[in-house]
Coordinates of C-alpha atoms and ligand atoms in Angstrom, one line a residue:
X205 CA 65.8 47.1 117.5
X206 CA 62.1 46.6 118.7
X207 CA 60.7 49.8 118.9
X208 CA 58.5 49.0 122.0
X209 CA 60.1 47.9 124.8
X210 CA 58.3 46.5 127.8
X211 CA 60.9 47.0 131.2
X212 CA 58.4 49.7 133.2
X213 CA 55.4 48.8 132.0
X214 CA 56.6 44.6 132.0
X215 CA 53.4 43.8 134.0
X216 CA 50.6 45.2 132.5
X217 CA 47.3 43.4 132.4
X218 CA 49.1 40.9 133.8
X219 CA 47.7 41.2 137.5
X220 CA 44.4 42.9 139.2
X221 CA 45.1 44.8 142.3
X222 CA 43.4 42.2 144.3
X223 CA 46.1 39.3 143.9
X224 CA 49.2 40.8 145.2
X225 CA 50.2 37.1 145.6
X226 CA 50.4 37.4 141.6
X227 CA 52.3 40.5 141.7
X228 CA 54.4 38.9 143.9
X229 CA 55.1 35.9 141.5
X230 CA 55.9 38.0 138.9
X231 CA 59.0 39.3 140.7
X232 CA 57.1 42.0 143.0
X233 CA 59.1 43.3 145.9
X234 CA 62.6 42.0 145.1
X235 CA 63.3 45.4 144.7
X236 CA 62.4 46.3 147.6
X237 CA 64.1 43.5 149.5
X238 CA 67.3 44.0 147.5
X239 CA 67.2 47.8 148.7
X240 CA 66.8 46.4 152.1
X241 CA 69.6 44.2 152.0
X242 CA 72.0 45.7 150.4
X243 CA 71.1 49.6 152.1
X244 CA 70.6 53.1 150.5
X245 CA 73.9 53.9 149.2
X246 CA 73.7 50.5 147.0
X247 CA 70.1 52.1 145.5
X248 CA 71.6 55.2 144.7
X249 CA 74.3 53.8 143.4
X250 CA 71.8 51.6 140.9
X251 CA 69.7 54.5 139.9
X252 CA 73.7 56.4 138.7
X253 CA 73.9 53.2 137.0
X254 CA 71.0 53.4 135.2
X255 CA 71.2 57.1 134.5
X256 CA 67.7 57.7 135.6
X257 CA 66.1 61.2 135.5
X258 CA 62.8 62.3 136.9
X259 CA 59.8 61.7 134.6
X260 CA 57.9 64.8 136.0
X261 CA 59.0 67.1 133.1
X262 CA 62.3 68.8 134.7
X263 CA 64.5 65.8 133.9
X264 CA 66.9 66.4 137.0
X265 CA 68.7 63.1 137.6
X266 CA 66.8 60.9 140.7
X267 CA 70.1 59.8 142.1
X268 CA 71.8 63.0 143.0
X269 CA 67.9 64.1 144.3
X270 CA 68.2 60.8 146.0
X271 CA 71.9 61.3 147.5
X272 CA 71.1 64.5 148.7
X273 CA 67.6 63.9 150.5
X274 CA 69.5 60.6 152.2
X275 CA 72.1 63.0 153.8
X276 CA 69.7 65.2 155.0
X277 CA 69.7 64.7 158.7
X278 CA 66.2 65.5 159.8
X279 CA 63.2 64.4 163.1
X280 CA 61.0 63.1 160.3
X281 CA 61.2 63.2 156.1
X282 CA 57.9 62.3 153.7
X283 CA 58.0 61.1 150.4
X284 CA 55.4 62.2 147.7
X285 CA 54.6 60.2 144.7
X286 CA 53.3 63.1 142.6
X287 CA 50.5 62.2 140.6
X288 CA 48.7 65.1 139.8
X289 CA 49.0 64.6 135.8
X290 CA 47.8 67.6 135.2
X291 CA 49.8 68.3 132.1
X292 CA 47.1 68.3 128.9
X293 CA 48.3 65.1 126.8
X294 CA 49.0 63.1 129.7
X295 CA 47.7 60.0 130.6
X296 CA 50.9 57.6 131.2
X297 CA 50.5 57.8 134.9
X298 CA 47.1 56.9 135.2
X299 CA 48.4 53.6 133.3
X300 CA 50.9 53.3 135.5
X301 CA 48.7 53.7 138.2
X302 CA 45.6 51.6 136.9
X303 CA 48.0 48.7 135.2
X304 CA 50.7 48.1 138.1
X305 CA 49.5 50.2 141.3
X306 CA 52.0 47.8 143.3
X307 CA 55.2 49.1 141.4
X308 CA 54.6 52.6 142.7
X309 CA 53.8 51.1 145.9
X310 CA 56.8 49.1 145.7
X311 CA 59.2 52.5 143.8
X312 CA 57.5 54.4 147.3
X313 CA 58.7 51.8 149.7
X314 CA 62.1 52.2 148.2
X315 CA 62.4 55.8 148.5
X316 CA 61.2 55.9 151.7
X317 CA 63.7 53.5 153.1
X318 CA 66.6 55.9 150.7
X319 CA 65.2 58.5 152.1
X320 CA 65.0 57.6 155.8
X321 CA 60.6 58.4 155.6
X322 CA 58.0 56.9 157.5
X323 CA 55.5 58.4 155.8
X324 CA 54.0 58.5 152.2
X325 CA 51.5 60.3 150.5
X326 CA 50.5 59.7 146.9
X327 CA 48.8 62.8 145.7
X328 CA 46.3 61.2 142.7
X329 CA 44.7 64.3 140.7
X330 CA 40.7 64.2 141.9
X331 CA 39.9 63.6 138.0
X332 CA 41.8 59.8 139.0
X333 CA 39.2 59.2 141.5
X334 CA 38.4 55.5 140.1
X335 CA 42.2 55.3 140.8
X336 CA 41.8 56.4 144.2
X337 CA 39.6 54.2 145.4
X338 CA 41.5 51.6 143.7
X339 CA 44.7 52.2 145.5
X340 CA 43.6 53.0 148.6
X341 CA 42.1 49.2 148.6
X342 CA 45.7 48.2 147.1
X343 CA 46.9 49.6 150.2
X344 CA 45.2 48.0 152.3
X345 CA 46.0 44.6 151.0
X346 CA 49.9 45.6 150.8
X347 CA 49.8 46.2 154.7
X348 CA 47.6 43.2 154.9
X349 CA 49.9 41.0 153.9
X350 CA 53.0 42.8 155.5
X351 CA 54.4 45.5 153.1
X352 CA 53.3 48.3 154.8
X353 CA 53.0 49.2 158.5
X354 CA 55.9 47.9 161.2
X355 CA 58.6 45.9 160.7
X356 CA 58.2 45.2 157.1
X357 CA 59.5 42.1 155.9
X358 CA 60.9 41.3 159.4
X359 CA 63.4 44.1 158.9
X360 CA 62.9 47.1 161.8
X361 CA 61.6 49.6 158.6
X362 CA 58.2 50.9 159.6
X363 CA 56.3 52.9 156.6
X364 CA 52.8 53.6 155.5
X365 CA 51.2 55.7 152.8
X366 CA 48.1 58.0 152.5
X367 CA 46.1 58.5 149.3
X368 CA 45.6 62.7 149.0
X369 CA 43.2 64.0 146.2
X370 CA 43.7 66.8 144.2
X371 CA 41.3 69.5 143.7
X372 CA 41.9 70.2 140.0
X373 CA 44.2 73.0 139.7
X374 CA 47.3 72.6 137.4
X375 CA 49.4 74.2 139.5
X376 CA 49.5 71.7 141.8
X377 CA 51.5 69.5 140.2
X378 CA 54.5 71.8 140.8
X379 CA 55.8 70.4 143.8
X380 CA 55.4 73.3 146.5
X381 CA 52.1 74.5 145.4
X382 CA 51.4 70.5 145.6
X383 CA 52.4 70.7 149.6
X384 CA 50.6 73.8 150.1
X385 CA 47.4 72.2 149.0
X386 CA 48.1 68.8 151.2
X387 CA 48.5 71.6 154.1
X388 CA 45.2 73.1 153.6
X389 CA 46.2 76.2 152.2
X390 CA 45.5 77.7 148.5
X391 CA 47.9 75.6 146.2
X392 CA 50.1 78.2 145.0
X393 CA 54.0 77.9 145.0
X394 CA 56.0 78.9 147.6
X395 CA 59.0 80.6 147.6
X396 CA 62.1 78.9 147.1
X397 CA 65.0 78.4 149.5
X398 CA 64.3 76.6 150.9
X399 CA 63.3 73.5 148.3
X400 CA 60.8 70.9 149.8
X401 CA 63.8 68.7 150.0
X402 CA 65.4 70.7 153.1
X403 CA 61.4 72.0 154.0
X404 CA 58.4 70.8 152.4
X405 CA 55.3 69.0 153.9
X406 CA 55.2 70.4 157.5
X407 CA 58.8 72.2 157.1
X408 CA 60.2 68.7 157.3
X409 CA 62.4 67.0 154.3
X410 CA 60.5 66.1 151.8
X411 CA 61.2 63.8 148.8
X412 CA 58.6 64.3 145.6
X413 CA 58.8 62.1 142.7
X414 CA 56.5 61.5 139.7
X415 CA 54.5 57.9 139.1
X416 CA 56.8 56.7 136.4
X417 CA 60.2 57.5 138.1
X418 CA 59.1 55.8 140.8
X419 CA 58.1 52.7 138.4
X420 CA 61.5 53.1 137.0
X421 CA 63.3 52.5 140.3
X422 CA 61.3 49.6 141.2
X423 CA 61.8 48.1 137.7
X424 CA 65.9 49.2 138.4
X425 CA 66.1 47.3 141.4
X426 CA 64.3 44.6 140.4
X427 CA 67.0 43.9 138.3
X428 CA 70.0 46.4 138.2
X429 CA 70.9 49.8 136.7
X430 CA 72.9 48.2 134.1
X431 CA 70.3 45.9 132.4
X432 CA 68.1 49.4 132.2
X433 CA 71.2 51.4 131.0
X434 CA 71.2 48.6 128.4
X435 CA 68.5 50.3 126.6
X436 CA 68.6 53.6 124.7
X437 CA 70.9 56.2 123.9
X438 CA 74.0 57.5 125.4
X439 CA 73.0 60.4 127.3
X440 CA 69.7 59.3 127.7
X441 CA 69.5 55.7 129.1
X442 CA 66.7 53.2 129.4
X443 CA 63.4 53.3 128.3
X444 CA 60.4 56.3 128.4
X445 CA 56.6 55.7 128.8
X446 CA 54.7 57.9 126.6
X447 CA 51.5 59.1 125.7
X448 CA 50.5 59.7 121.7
X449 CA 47.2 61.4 121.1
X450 CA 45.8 63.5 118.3
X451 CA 45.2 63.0 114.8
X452 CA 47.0 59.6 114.6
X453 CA 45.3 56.5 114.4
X454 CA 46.4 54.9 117.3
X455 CA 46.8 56.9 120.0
X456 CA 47.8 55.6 123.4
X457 CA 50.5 54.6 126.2
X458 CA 53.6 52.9 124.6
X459 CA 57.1 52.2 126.1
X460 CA 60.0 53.3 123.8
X461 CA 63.8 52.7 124.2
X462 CA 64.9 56.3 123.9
X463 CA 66.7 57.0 120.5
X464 CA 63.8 55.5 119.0
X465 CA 62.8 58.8 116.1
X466 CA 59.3 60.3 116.3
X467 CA 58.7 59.3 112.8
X468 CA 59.0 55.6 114.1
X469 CA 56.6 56.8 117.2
X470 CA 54.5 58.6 114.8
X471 CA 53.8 56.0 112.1
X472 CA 55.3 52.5 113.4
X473 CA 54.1 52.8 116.8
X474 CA 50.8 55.1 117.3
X475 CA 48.8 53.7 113.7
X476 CA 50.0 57.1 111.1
X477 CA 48.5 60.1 111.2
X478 CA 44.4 59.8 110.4
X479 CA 43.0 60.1 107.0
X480 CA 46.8 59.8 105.7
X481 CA 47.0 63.5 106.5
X482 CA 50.7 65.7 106.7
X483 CA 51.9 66.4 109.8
X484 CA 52.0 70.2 110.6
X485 CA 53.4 69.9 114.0
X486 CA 53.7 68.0 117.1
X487 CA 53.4 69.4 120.8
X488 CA 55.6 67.7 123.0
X489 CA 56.2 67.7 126.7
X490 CA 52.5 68.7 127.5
X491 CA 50.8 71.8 126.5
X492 CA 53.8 73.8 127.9
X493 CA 56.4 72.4 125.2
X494 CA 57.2 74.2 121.8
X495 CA 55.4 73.6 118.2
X496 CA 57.6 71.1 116.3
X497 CA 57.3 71.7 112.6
X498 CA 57.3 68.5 110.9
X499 CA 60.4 68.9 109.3
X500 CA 61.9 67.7 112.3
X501 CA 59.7 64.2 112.6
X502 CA 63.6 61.7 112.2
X503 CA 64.5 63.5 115.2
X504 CA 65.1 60.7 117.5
X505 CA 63.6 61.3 121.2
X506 CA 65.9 61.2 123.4
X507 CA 66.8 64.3 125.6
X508 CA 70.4 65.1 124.2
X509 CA 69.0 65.2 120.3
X510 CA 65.6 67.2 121.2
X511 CA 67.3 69.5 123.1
X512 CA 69.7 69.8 120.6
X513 CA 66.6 71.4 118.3
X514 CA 65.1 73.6 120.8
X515 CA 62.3 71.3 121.9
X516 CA 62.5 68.9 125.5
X517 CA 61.2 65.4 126.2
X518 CA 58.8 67.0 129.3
X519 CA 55.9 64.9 130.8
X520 CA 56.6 62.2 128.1
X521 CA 53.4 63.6 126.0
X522 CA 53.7 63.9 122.1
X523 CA 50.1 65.5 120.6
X524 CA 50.2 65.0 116.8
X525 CA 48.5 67.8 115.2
X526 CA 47.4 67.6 110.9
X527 CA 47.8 69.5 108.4
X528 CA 44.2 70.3 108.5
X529 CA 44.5 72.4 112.0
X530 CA 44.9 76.1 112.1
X531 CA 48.2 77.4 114.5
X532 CA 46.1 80.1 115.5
X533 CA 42.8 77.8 117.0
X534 CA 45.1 75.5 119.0
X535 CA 47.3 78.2 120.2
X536 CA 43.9 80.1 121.7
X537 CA 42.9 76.5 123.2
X538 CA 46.7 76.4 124.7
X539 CA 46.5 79.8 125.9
X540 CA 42.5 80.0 127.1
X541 CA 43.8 77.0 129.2
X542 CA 46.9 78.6 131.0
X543 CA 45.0 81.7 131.4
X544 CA 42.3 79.8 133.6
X545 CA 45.3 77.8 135.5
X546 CA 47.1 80.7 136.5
X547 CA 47.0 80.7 140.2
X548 CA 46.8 84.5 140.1
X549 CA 49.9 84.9 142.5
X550 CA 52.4 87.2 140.0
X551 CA 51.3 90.1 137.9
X552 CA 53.5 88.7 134.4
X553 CA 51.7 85.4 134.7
X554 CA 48.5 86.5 136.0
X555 CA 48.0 90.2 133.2
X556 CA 50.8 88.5 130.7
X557 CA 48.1 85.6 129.9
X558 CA 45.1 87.3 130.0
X559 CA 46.5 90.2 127.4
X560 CA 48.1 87.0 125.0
X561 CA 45.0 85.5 125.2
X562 CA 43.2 88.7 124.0
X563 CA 45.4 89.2 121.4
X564 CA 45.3 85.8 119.8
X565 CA 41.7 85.8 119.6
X566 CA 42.3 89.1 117.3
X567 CA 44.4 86.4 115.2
X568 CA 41.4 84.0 115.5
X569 CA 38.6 86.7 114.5
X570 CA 40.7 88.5 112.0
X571 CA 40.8 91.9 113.6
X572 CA 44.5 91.6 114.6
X573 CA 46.8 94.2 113.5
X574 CA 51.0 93.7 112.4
X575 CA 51.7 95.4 115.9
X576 CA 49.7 92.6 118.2
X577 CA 52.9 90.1 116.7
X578 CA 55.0 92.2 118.4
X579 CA 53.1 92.7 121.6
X580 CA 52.8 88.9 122.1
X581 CA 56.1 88.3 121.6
X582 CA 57.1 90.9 123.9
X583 CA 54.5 90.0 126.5
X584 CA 55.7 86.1 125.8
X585 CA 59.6 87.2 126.3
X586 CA 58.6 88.6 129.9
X587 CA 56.2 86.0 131.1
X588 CA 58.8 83.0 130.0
X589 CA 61.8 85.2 132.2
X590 CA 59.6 87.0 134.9
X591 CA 57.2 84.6 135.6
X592 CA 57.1 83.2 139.5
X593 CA 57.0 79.5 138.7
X594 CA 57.4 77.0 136.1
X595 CA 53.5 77.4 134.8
X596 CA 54.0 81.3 133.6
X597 CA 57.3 80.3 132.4
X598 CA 56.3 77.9 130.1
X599 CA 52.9 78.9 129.3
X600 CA 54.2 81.4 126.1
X601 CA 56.4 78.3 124.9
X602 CA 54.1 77.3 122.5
X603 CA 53.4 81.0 121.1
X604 CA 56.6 81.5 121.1
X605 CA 57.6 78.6 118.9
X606 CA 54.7 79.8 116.5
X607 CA 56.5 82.8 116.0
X608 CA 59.6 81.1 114.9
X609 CA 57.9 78.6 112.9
X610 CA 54.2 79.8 111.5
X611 CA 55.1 83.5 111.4
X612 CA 53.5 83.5 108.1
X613 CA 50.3 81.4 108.9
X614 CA 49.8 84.7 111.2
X615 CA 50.3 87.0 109.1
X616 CA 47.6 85.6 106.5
X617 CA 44.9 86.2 110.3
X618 CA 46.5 90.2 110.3
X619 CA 43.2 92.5 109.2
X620 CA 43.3 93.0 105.6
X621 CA 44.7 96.7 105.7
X622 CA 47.8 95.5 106.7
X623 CA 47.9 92.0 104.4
X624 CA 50.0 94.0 101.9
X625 CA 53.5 93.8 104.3
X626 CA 53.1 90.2 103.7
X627 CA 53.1 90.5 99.9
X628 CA 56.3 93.1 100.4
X629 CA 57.6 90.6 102.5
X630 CA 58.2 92.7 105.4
X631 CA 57.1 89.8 107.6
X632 CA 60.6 88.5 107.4
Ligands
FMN962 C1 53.1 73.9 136.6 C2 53.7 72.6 136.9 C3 53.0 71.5 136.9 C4 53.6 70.2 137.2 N1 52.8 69.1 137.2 C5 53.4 67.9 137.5 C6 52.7 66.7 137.5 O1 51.4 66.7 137.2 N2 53.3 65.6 137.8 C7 54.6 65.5 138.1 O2 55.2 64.5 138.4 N3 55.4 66.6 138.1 C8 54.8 67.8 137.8 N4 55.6 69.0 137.8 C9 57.0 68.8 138.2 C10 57.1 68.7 139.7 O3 57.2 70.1 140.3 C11 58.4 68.0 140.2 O4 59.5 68.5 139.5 C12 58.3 66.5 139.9 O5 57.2 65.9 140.5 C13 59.6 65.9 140.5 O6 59.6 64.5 140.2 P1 60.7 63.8 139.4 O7 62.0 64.2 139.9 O8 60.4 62.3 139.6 O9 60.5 64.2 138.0 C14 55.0 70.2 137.5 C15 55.8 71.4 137.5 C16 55.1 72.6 137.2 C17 56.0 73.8 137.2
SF4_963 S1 53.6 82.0 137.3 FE1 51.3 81.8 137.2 S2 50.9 80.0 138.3 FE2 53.0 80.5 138.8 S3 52.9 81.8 140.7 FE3 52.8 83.2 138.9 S4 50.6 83.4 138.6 FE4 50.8 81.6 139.8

């Protein structure tokens, strides 16, 4: 099977944003008409079909999102495209973005119709500003030439989308802190019930999706669930955008069939690993997944076998870290950054990172002692089930899955008075 596949990302560098005419020729906004034609339930139907699940990291499937937010009976729904990208080792949506703005224009027209929306606002992170300007000129042509605004296409659905910049703050890709921001408040996550989907942007219905499931539903209808269930594995159908980076020597964006095994992304795909180096782990799902050893590299990605092992497919990322690294340097980076994201709104997230961080810097500088193992994993255990929101949660994944798998690369950082419990093997 040929390891990169090229359904999503089909029409890269194959149009600039100013011809939409070519966009067009290459089969642009059949999609769109076909959703049009053929009405919301025959979309949702396609997206079963093709088994599709949202590319923002959670993984819940876009059809029953989809079925749910069309029932909803509301005065007036929004759809987000959510592309904050905040994750660390993340990159595939400002491809997406940069390569093919018109499919996410296109996968936004879609779910607006599905969802019964006249409004849409893609939320770029303010990093993306290039992109911004960018698509905000893409937009223009689109209505232009008759794809947004009234009556599109001759048809009585009326639409139009807003570009709405980021500040910066991780957080704000989680989806209600994301709204809070676009309402001009702190972005910090609300409580939930009620999800956005029954009261999000202004209390009304609101429908978020990330970059690339949009792409995928435009690429779906374009030609039909089946084709895309065509690809990959059994429980994981279709194809995945992801980003390689690290010590390999050819990082980049790449679209896979799922199935395909990280040794094949690894070596076939993103170049080997520089300098011909071992592996010692790989991060994947962004700076909140686990540490995978590389004893697990002929795992093949797809969400049934990585879950299987412990470790989740996430925002699609997969950092690739050498032999050469220390655990303990990359797990202060990880932490340092959480602790500065941390909106500051719950006391586990808020004190849990700032003590981890303190503590793996004793690691770092030598001066830890055996009983700061046990107070990060008990700190870790509390953040990852006390934790407000998905950041606190996941921030201690990584130090947790050190733990498991470099407990003795720690225990060589503990201050030498205590060194000797390794020898006794007391570490165990
Ligand atoms: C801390 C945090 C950051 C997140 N950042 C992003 C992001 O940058 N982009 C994104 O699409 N989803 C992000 N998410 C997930 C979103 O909340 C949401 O689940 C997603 O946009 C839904 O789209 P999907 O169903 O298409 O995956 C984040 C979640 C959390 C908890
Ligand atoms: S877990 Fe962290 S980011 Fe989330 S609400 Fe609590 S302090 Fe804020």
């Amino acid at each position: 099977m040929n390891r990169v596949q090229e359904l999503i990302t089909k029409n890269f560098n194959q149009y600039n944003y100013e011809a939409i005419d070519k966009y067009v020729a290459l089969g642009g906004f059949e999609g769109l008409k076909k959703a049009m034609a053929e009405g919301p339930e025959f979309v949702i139907s396609e997206l079963r079909t093709a088994a599709l699940k949202g590319r923002g990291g959670a993984g819940y499937p876009t059809w029953k999102k989809w079925s749910i937010g069309y029932d909803r009976v509301a005065e007036q729904k929004f759809v987000i495209c959510n592309a904050d990208e905040g994750e660390p080792g993340t990159f595939k949506d400002r491809d997406l973005l940069a390569k093919d703005p018109y499919k996410i224009i296109e996968g936004m027209m879609i779910s607006g119709f599905v969802f019964g929306a006249q409004q849409g606002f893609v939320y770029i992170r303010e990093e993306y500003s290039h992109i911004q300007e960018m698509f905000k000129k893409a937009l223009e042509i689109a209505e232009r030439n008759g794809y947004l605004g009234n009556n599109i296409l001759g048809s009585n659905f009326n639409f139009s989308i807003q570009v709405f910049s980021g500040a910066g703050a991780y957080v704000c890709g989680e989806n209600s802190s994301l709204i809070e921001s676009m309402e001009g408040r702190a972005g910090r996550p609300r409580i939930k019930p009620p999800r956005i989907g029954e009261k999000g942007y202004l209390n009304y219905p609101t429908l978020v999706n990330n970059v690339e499931t949009l792409a995928a539903v435009t690429t779906i209808l374009g030609s039909s669930g089946e084709e895309f269930a065509r690809y990959g594995t059994e429980g994981s159908k279709g194809t995945k955008v992801i980003c390689v980076s690290g010590n390999v020597n050819a990082p980049g964006v790449f679209e896979i069939p799922f199935g395909t095994t990280l040794r094949e992304i690894v070596y076939d795909i993103a170049g080997g690993v520089e300098n011909d180096n071992g592996i010692k782990f790989l991060q994947l799902g962004g700076i909140s997944g686990p540490l995978m050893p590389s004893n697990f590299i002929d795992t093949p990605y797809s969400y049934e076998d990585l879950q299987a092992e412990g470790f989740s497919i996430g925002s699609g990322s997969i950092v690739v870290v050498d032999d050469t690294n220390s655990v303990i340097d990359y797990l202060v980076s990880v932490s340092d950054f959480f602790y500065h994201e941390s909106c500051g709104k719950c006391t586990p997230c808020r004190e849990g990172k700032r003590q981890i961080t303190r503590l793996l810097r004793n690691f770092a500088e030598g001066t830890a002692t055996r009983e700061d193992i046990n107070r990060i994993e008990k700190i870790s255990t509390t953040m990852k089930h006390t934790s407000f929101c998905g950041l606190g949660q996941t921030a201690p994944t990584a130090t947790l899955s050190a733990l498991k798998y470099f407990l003795p690369e720690l225990w060589l950082h503990v201050a030498e008075k205590d060194v000797q419990h390794i020898v006794e093997g007391e570490w165990k």
